[in-house]
């Protein structure tokens, strides 16, 4: 009886919805507001995506390079500061007061480490000024570029929506009210279309120029980085050359020094206070 009642509902009433059928009815098989007309040629869209993709990659690489350069300079400063700390600790060691010869060597070493730290600080300052800061300034341009692309996308969505609206009225019967609405829709579409085409043209022209300019922009920074390193390591060669001349024992090879150290260590190990039980 219940099945018959469902098959033949009372006149003027609607059968209760089947819960298993309702979700399928509510599915939308196509996107609302998508025009049938291809308003942006696929080749143009591919060109845009390619050029913008290159700039997105450039932005990521620029940020990474800036971060890596900062890590490098921080590590350089930490290294030279640590070397100065070691030489200062050696100078404060009571052994230096008791051994004038050793005090002279440590003093020479401390002077060399302080000179190294001074030149290292100059190098880091130069890299900060001519490499890291330009990278930071270059990165600051990308938010404006990304905003221009976002505005282009927003205009494109308005363009598609209004084009779809025009197509809807074009498909209807040409009555007076429909023609009036069609005219109004076309008038709404025209400035949006012109705005999108202007934004799209500007980006397609300027994105490749911006990408190509990276070489001319970064080349001076790279040259400055190389010069700063050359100056620094040239000075380091002089500093450590002078230090070697002050503390080195002439006529001894590295192998002879190693044998002397092993002999001294053997004498120390022979002492009863360090002998194994």
Tab-separated table of C-alpha atoms in Angstrom:
chain	number	residue	atom	x	y	z
A	1	UNK	CA	0.000	0.000	0.000
A	2	UNK	CA	2.849	2.388	0.872
A	3	UNK	CA	4.595	1.700	-2.435
A	4	UNK	CA	1.383	2.425	-4.350
A	5	UNK	CA	0.904	5.680	-2.448
A	6	UNK	CA	4.383	6.769	-3.418
A	7	UNK	CA	3.778	5.870	-7.076
A	8	UNK	CA	0.482	7.804	-7.179
A	9	UNK	CA	0.708	10.909	-4.923
A	10	UNK	CA	-2.359	12.982	-4.212
A	11	UNK	CA	-3.153	15.598	-6.813
A	12	UNK	CA	-1.716	19.028	-5.963
A	13	UNK	CA	0.993	17.621	-3.700
A	14	UNK	CA	4.624	16.655	-4.407
A	15	UNK	CA	6.139	13.371	-3.365
A	16	UNK	CA	8.681	13.586	-0.518
A	17	UNK	CA	12.235	13.896	-1.859
A	18	UNK	CA	14.339	10.800	-1.857
A	19	UNK	CA	17.405	11.597	0.267
A	20	UNK	CA	19.602	9.542	-2.058
A	21	UNK	CA	18.493	11.525	-5.130
A	22	UNK	CA	18.648	15.121	-3.826
A	23	UNK	CA	22.456	15.487	-3.776
A	24	UNK	CA	22.696	14.350	-7.394
A	25	UNK	CA	20.098	16.922	-8.447
A	26	UNK	CA	22.028	19.743	-6.774
A	27	UNK	CA	25.280	19.042	-8.613
A	28	UNK	CA	26.270	21.699	-11.115
A	29	UNK	CA	27.949	20.134	-14.155
A	30	UNK	CA	29.496	23.431	-15.331
A	31	UNK	CA	30.936	26.589	-13.857
A	32	UNK	CA	28.545	29.490	-13.477
A	33	UNK	CA	29.598	32.630	-15.339
A	34	UNK	CA	31.977	30.921	-17.734
A	35	UNK	CA	31.503	32.266	-21.270
A	36	UNK	CA	31.366	29.985	-24.264
A	37	UNK	CA	33.582	32.344	-26.233
A	38	UNK	CA	37.353	31.992	-25.766
A	39	UNK	CA	38.108	35.556	-24.683
A	40	UNK	CA	41.853	35.008	-24.108
A	41	UNK	CA	43.650	32.940	-26.784
A	42	UNK	CA	45.361	29.867	-25.366
A	43	UNK	CA	48.697	30.942	-26.836
A	44	UNK	CA	48.444	34.296	-25.043
A	45	UNK	CA	47.560	32.607	-21.762
A	46	UNK	CA	50.499	30.195	-22.153
A	47	UNK	CA	52.848	33.113	-22.833
A	48	UNK	CA	51.564	34.914	-19.758
A	49	UNK	CA	51.921	31.860	-17.513
A	50	UNK	CA	55.428	31.194	-18.837
A	51	UNK	CA	56.667	34.739	-18.243
A	52	UNK	CA	55.062	35.033	-14.834
A	53	UNK	CA	56.399	31.607	-13.856
A	54	UNK	CA	59.938	32.787	-14.656
A	55	UNK	CA	59.465	35.818	-12.431
A	56	UNK	CA	58.099	33.712	-9.584
A	57	UNK	CA	61.168	31.498	-9.817
A	58	UNK	CA	63.397	34.582	-9.886
A	59	UNK	CA	61.700	35.908	-6.759
A	60	UNK	CA	62.290	32.635	-4.905
A	61	UNK	CA	65.925	32.470	-6.019
A	62	UNK	CA	66.566	36.087	-5.037
A	63	UNK	CA	65.174	35.542	-1.541
A	64	UNK	CA	67.205	32.344	-1.154
A	65	UNK	CA	70.405	34.067	-2.312
A	66	UNK	CA	69.832	36.938	0.089
A	67	UNK	CA	69.287	34.503	2.950
A	68	UNK	CA	72.370	32.447	2.052
A	69	UNK	CA	74.552	35.562	1.793
A	70	UNK	CA	73.395	36.661	5.239
A	71	UNK	CA	74.237	33.234	6.662
A	72	UNK	CA	77.668	33.372	5.014
A	73	UNK	CA	78.578	36.790	6.419
A	74	UNK	CA	77.297	35.833	9.877
A	75	UNK	CA	79.472	32.712	9.776
A	76	UNK	CA	82.509	34.751	8.658
A	77	UNK	CA	82.086	37.163	11.554
A	78	UNK	CA	81.593	34.321	14.029
A	79	UNK	CA	84.793	32.675	12.786
A	80	UNK	CA	86.991	35.752	13.197
A	81	UNK	CA	85.435	36.647	16.562
A	82	UNK	CA	86.110	33.114	17.780
A	83	UNK	CA	89.735	33.364	16.644
A	84	UNK	CA	90.169	36.628	18.579
A	85	UNK	CA	88.583	35.013	21.655
A	86	UNK	CA	91.031	32.096	21.456
A	87	UNK	CA	94.067	34.380	21.161
A	88	UNK	CA	92.814	36.539	24.056
A	89	UNK	CA	92.320	33.463	26.234
A	90	UNK	CA	95.863	32.333	25.436
A	91	UNK	CA	97.260	35.728	26.414
A	92	UNK	CA	95.508	35.537	29.790
A	93	UNK	CA	96.927	32.070	30.400
A	94	UNK	CA	99.442	32.082	33.306
A	95	UNK	CA	101.853	30.088	31.152
A	96	UNK	CA	102.526	33.175	29.027
A	97	UNK	CA	103.745	35.103	32.081
A	98	UNK	CA	106.211	32.368	32.933
A	99	UNK	CA	107.540	31.747	29.422
A	100	UNK	CA	108.645	34.943	27.614
A	101	UNK	CA	109.240	33.044	24.386
A	102	UNK	CA	105.740	31.608	24.386
A	103	UNK	CA	104.304	35.010	25.344
A	104	UNK	CA	105.969	36.543	22.303
A	105	UNK	CA	104.451	33.901	20.010
A	106	UNK	CA	100.964	34.257	21.488
A	107	UNK	CA	101.172	38.046	21.280
A	108	UNK	CA	102.051	37.789	17.599
A	109	UNK	CA	99.171	35.369	17.116
A	110	UNK	CA	96.747	37.684	18.940
A	111	UNK	CA	97.823	40.643	16.798
A	112	UNK	CA	97.301	38.595	13.640
A	113	UNK	CA	93.816	37.471	14.744
A	114	UNK	CA	92.771	41.038	15.504
A	115	UNK	CA	94.019	42.185	12.101
A	116	UNK	CA	92.132	39.324	10.487
A	117	UNK	CA	88.949	40.264	12.351
A	118	UNK	CA	89.320	43.896	11.257
A	119	UNK	CA	89.692	43.004	7.574
A	120	UNK	CA	86.888	40.462	7.877
A	121	UNK	CA	84.575	43.146	9.268
A	122	UNK	CA	85.472	45.419	6.332
A	123	UNK	CA	84.724	42.587	3.910
A	124	UNK	CA	81.362	41.843	5.523
A	125	UNK	CA	80.410	45.537	5.506
A	126	UNK	CA	81.288	45.742	1.818
A	127	UNK	CA	79.221	42.643	1.004
A	128	UNK	CA	76.318	43.966	3.060
A	129	UNK	CA	76.381	47.267	1.195
A	130	UNK	CA	76.993	46.056	-2.360
A	131	UNK	CA	75.400	42.591	-2.403
A	132	UNK	CA	72.874	41.965	0.368
A	133	UNK	CA	71.224	45.395	0.286
A	134	UNK	CA	70.767	45.347	-3.526
A	135	UNK	CA	69.263	41.867	-3.234
A	136	UNK	CA	66.884	43.150	-0.580
A	137	UNK	CA	65.866	46.110	-2.754
A	138	UNK	CA	65.351	43.840	-5.754
A	139	UNK	CA	63.097	41.561	-3.703
A	140	UNK	CA	60.985	44.549	-2.624
A	141	UNK	CA	59.800	44.999	-6.229
A	142	UNK	CA	58.011	41.660	-6.433
A	143	UNK	CA	54.994	42.496	-4.202
A	144	UNK	CA	54.012	45.274	-6.629
A	145	UNK	CA	54.460	42.911	-9.566
A	146	UNK	CA	52.359	40.223	-7.898
A	147	UNK	CA	49.663	42.798	-7.140
A	148	UNK	CA	49.573	43.832	-10.815
A	149	UNK	CA	49.094	40.186	-11.792
A	150	UNK	CA	46.354	39.835	-9.174
A	151	UNK	CA	44.531	42.887	-10.533
A	152	UNK	CA	44.797	41.438	-14.030
A	153	UNK	CA	43.245	38.182	-12.802
A	154	UNK	CA	40.407	40.020	-11.039
A	155	UNK	CA	39.671	41.989	-14.192
A	156	UNK	CA	39.731	38.772	-16.215
A	157	UNK	CA	37.115	37.220	-13.942
A	158	UNK	CA	34.891	40.314	-14.351
A	159	UNK	CA	35.444	40.101	-18.113
A	160	UNK	CA	34.340	36.454	-18.188
A	161	UNK	CA	31.309	37.127	-16.024
A	162	UNK	CA	30.085	39.998	-18.182
A	163	UNK	CA	30.844	38.137	-21.422
A	164	UNK	CA	28.758	35.236	-20.149
A	165	UNK	CA	25.965	37.684	-19.334
A	166	UNK	CA	26.062	39.088	-22.876
A	167	UNK	CA	25.968	35.589	-24.368
A	168	UNK	CA	22.944	34.724	-22.228
A	169	UNK	CA	20.906	37.608	-23.665
A	170	UNK	CA	22.168	36.951	-27.197
A	171	UNK	CA	20.705	33.441	-27.009
A	172	UNK	CA	17.254	34.673	-25.947
A	173	UNK	CA	14.440	35.725	-28.220
A	174	UNK	CA	14.999	39.271	-29.458
A	175	UNK	CA	12.179	41.053	-27.643
A	176	UNK	CA	12.280	44.680	-26.585
A	177	UNK	CA	13.204	44.039	-22.956
A	178	UNK	CA	15.846	41.450	-23.955
A	179	UNK	CA	17.439	43.839	-26.474
A	180	UNK	CA	17.540	46.560	-23.838
A	181	UNK	CA	19.254	44.246	-21.358
A	182	UNK	CA	21.641	43.042	-24.077
A	183	UNK	CA	22.607	46.626	-24.859
A	184	UNK	CA	23.156	47.356	-21.186
A	185	UNK	CA	25.260	44.196	-20.750
A	186	UNK	CA	27.435	45.111	-23.735
A	187	UNK	CA	27.952	48.601	-22.326
A	188	UNK	CA	29.039	47.070	-19.016
A	189	UNK	CA	31.351	44.682	-20.818
A	190	UNK	CA	33.129	47.218	-23.036
A	191	UNK	CA	35.188	49.142	-20.381
A	192	UNK	CA	36.037	45.928	-18.517
A	193	UNK	CA	37.253	44.313	-21.728
A	194	UNK	CA	39.387	47.357	-22.561
A	195	UNK	CA	40.780	47.439	-19.033
A	196	UNK	CA	41.749	43.764	-19.151
A	197	UNK	CA	43.350	44.033	-22.575
A	198	UNK	CA	45.400	47.032	-21.415
A	199	UNK	CA	46.566	45.252	-18.233
A	200	UNK	CA	47.315	42.059	-20.127
A	201	UNK	CA	49.296	43.873	-22.835
A	202	UNK	CA	51.324	45.844	-20.319
A	203	UNK	CA	52.274	42.752	-18.318
A	204	UNK	CA	53.158	40.734	-21.419
A	205	UNK	CA	55.439	43.556	-22.574
A	206	UNK	CA	57.057	44.417	-19.259
A	207	UNK	CA	57.499	41.016	-17.581
A	208	UNK	CA	60.139	39.851	-20.123
A	209	UNK	CA	61.925	43.222	-19.775
A	210	UNK	CA	61.965	42.912	-15.998
A	211	UNK	CA	63.332	39.368	-16.212
A	212	UNK	CA	66.038	40.364	-18.698
A	213	UNK	CA	67.166	43.277	-16.507
A	214	UNK	CA	68.292	40.915	-13.733
A	215	UNK	CA	71.733	40.413	-15.330
A	216	UNK	CA	72.553	44.113	-15.552
A	217	UNK	CA	71.299	44.565	-11.993
A	218	UNK	CA	73.171	41.691	-10.348
A	219	UNK	CA	76.428	41.872	-12.315
A	220	UNK	CA	77.886	44.832	-10.338
A	221	UNK	CA	77.003	43.095	-7.071
A	222	UNK	CA	78.707	39.892	-8.166
A	223	UNK	CA	81.819	41.829	-9.232
A	224	UNK	CA	81.869	43.613	-5.888
A	225	UNK	CA	81.578	40.294	-4.059
A	226	UNK	CA	84.585	38.913	-5.945
A	227	UNK	CA	86.656	42.063	-5.289
A	228	UNK	CA	85.829	41.978	-1.568
A	229	UNK	CA	86.964	38.354	-1.360
A	230	UNK	CA	90.156	39.054	-3.315
A	231	UNK	CA	91.110	41.977	-1.074
A	232	UNK	CA	90.363	39.972	2.056
A	233	UNK	CA	92.337	36.861	1.113
A	234	UNK	CA	95.239	38.948	-0.191
A	235	UNK	CA	95.478	40.592	3.221
A	236	UNK	CA	95.132	37.207	4.926
A	237	UNK	CA	98.095	35.940	2.905
A	238	UNK	CA	100.187	38.860	4.169
A	239	UNK	CA	98.990	38.559	7.775
A	240	UNK	CA	99.638	34.850	8.101
A	241	UNK	CA	102.871	35.152	6.136
A	242	UNK	CA	104.111	37.678	8.706
A	243	UNK	CA	102.871	35.499	11.556
A	244	UNK	CA	104.664	32.451	10.197
A	245	UNK	CA	107.901	34.430	9.937
A	246	UNK	CA	107.596	35.439	13.594
A	247	UNK	CA	106.757	32.106	15.197
A	248	UNK	CA	108.059	29.507	12.771
A	249	UNK	CA	111.242	27.590	13.527
A	250	UNK	CA	113.335	27.627	10.349
A	251	UNK	CA	114.608	24.413	8.853
A	252	UNK	CA	111.884	22.147	10.259
A	253	UNK	CA	109.464	20.311	7.992
A	254	UNK	CA	105.920	19.391	8.970
A	255	UNK	CA	107.014	15.782	9.451
A	256	UNK	CA	109.801	16.839	11.818
A	257	UNK	CA	107.399	18.976	13.843
A	258	UNK	CA	104.968	16.077	14.057
A	259	UNK	CA	107.742	13.778	15.337
A	260	UNK	CA	108.771	16.347	17.930
A	261	UNK	CA	105.175	16.611	19.153
A	262	UNK	CA	104.884	12.839	19.411
A	263	UNK	CA	108.147	12.707	21.389
A	264	UNK	CA	106.920	15.366	23.810
A	265	UNK	CA	103.590	13.537	24.179
A	266	UNK	CA	105.423	10.279	24.927
A	267	UNK	CA	107.389	12.030	27.690
A	268	UNK	CA	104.148	13.306	29.183
A	269	UNK	CA	102.540	9.869	29.073
A	270	UNK	CA	105.576	8.433	30.879
A	271	UNK	CA	104.854	10.500	33.950
A	272	UNK	CA	103.408	8.519	36.819
A	273	UNK	CA	100.489	10.896	37.348
A	274	UNK	CA	99.086	10.096	33.893
A	275	UNK	CA	100.097	6.449	33.742
A	276	UNK	CA	97.328	3.863	33.362
A	277	UNK	CA	96.430	1.899	36.496
